[in-house]
mmCIF file of C-alpha atoms in Angstrom:
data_model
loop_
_atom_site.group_PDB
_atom_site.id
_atom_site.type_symbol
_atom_site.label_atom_id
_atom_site.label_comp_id
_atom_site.label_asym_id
_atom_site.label_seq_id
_atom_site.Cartn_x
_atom_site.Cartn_y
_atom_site.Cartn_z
ATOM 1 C CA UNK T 1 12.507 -35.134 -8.573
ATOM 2 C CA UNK T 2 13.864 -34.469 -5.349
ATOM 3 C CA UNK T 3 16.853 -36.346 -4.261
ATOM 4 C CA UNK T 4 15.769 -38.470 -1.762
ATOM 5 C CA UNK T 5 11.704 -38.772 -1.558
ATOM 6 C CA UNK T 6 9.819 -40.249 0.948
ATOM 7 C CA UNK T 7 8.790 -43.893 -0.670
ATOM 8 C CA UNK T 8 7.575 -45.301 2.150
ATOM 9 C CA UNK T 9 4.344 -44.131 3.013
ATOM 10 C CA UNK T 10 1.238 -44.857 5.368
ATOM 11 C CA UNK T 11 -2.778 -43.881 4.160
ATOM 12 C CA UNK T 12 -5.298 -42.177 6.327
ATOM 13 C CA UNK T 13 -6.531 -46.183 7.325
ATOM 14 C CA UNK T 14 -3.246 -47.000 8.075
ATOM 15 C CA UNK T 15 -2.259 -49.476 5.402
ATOM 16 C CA UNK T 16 1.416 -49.254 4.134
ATOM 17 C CA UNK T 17 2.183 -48.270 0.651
ATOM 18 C CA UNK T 18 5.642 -48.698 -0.995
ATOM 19 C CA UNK T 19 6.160 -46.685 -4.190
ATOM 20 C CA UNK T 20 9.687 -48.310 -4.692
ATOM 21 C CA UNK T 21 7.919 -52.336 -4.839
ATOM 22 C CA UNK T 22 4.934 -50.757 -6.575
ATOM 23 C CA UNK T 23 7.079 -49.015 -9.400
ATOM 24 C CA UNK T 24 8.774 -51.888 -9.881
ATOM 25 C CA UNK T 25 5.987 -53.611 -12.018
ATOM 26 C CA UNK T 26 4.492 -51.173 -13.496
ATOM 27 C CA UNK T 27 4.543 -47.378 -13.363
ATOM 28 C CA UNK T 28 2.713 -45.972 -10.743
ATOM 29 C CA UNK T 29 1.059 -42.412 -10.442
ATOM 30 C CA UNK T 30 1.288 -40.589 -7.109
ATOM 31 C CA UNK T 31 -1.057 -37.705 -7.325
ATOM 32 C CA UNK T 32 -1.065 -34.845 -5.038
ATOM 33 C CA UNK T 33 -3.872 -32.870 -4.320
ATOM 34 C CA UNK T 34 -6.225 -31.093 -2.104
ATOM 35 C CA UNK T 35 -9.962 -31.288 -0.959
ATOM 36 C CA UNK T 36 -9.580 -27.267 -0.774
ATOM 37 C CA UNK T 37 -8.690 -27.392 -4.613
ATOM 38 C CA UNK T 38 -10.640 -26.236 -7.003
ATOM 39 C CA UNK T 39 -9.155 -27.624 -10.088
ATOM 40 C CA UNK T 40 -8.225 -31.063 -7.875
ATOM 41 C CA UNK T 41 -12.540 -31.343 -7.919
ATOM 42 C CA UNK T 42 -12.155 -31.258 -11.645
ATOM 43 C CA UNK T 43 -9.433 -34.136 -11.872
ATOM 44 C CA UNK T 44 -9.829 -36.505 -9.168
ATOM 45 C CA UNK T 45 -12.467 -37.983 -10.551
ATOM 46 C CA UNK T 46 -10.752 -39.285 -13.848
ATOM 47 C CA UNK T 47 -7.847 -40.424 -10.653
ATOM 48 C CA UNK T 48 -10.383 -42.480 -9.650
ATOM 49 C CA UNK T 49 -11.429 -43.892 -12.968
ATOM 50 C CA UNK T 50 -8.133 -44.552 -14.031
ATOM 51 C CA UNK T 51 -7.520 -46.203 -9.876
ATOM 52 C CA UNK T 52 -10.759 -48.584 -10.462
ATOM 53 C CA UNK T 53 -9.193 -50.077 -13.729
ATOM 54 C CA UNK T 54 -6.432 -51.105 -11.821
ATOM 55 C CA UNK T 55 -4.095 -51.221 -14.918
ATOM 56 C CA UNK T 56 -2.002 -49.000 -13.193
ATOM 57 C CA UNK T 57 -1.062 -48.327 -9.497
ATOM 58 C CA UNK T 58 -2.161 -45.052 -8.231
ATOM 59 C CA UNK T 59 -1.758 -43.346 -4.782
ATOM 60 C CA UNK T 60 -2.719 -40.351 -3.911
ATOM 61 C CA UNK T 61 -1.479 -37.657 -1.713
ATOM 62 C CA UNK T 62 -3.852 -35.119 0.211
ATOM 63 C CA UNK T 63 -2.089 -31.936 1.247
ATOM 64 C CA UNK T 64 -3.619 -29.708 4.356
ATOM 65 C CA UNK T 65 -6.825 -31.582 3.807
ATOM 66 C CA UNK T 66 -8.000 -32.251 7.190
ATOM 67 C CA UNK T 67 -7.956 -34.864 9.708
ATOM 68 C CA UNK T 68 -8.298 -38.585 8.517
ATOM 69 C CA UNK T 69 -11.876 -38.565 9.675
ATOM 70 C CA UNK T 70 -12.661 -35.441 7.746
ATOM 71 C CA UNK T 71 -10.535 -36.986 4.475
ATOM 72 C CA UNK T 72 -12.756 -40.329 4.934
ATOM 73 C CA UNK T 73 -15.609 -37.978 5.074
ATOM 74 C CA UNK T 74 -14.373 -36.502 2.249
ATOM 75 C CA UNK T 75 -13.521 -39.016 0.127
ATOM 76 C CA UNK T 76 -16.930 -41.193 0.183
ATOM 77 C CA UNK T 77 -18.852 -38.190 -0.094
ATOM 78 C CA UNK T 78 -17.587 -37.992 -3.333
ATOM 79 C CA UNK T 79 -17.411 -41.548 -4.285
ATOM 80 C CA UNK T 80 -13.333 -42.032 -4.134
ATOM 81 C CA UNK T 81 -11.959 -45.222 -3.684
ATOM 82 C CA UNK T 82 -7.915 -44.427 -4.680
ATOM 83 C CA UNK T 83 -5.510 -45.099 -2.165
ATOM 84 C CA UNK T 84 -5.210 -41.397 -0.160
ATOM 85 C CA UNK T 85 -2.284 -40.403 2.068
ATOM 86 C CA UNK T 86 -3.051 -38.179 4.324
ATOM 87 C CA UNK T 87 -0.449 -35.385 4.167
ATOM 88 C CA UNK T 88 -1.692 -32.950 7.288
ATOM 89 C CA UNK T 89 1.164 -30.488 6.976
ATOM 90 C CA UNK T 90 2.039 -30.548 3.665
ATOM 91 C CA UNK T 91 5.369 -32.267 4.912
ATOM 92 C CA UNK T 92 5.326 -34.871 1.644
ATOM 93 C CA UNK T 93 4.221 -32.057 -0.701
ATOM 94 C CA UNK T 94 7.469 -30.097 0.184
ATOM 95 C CA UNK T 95 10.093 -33.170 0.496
ATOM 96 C CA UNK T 96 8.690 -33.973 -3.233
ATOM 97 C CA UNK T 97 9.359 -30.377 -4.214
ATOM 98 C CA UNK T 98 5.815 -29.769 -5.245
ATOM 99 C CA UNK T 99 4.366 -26.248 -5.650
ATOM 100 C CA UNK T 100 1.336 -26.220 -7.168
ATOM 101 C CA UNK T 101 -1.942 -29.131 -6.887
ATOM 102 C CA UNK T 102 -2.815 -30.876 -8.511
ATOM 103 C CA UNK T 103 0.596 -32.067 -9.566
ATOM 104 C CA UNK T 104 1.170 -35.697 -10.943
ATOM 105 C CA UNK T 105 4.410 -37.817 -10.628
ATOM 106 C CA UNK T 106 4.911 -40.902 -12.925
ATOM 107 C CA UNK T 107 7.229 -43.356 -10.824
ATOM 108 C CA UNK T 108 8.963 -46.973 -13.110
ATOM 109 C CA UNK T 109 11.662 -48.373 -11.072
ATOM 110 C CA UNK T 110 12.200 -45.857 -8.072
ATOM 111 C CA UNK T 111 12.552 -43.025 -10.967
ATOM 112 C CA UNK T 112 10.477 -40.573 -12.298
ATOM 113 C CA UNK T 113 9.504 -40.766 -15.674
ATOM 114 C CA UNK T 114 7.655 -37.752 -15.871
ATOM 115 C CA UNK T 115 6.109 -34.945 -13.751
ATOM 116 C CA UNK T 116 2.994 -32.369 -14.695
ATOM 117 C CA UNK T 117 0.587 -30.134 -13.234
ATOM 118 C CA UNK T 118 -2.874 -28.681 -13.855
ATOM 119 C CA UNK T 119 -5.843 -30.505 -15.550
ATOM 120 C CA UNK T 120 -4.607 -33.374 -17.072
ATOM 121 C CA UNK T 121 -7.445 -35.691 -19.069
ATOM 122 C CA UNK T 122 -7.601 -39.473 -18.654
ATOM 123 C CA UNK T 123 -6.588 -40.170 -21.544
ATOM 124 C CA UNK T 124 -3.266 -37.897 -21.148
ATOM 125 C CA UNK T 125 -2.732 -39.621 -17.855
ATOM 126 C CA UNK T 126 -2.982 -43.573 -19.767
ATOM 127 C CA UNK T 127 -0.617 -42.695 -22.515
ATOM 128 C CA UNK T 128 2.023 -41.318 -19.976
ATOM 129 C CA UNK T 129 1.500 -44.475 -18.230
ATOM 130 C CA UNK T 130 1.609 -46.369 -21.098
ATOM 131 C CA UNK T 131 4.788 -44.394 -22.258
ATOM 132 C CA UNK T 132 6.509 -44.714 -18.910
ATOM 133 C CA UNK T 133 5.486 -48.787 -19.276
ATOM 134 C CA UNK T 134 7.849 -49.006 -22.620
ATOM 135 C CA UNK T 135 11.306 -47.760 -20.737
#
């Protein structure tokens, strides 16, 4: 995890989102990701699943994916409803140290727990939740 990540965040609609009080609770997954993704088509959908059972907060970061109105456009044309950040330039992506989408981080307590990439099943995703819960 890079050493000092940007926590503090706005989405496309312009509602705040702090990872720090979120990860507090609960661990939280920020997922990055792209609309120009390939493999991101294959796993956003079980982000969204796992966002609408709100067991578990989940943001998500879209790199080089447009302008908010084409990310809206985006987003309900393919029925998401998880909290998107809108990451224009890929300026998050970087200060995160990411290199490849889609990437997952698993926040508890302003730490990372742990940090993957590449298709990652729903069920995978819950019991690193769950795991990260138990620290």
């Amino acid at each position: 995890m890079p050493a000092n990540p940007q926590l503090q965040l706005i989405d496309y609609v312009g509602q705040n989102i702090n990872l720090a009080a979120m990860s507090q609770d609960k661990p939280t997954l920020v997922y990055f990701w792209g609309t120009w993704c390939p493999i991101c088509g294959i796993t956003s959908p079980a982000i969204n699943e796992l966002a609408n059972e709100n067991k578990y907060p989940v943001v998500s970061i879209a790199i080089k994916s447009g302008s908010d109105q084409e990310l809206h456009d985006y987003l309900n044309e393919q029925g998401y409803s998880f909290s998107t950040v809108n990451d224009q330039h890929g300026e998050i992506f970087s200060n995160w140290q990411g290199q490849v989408t889609p990437s997952y981080i698993i926040l508890k307590d302003n730490k990372m727990t742990q940090g993957l990439t590449g298709i990652q099943p729903l069920w995978s995703l819950k019991l690193r939740l769950w795991l990260s819960s138990m620290l």
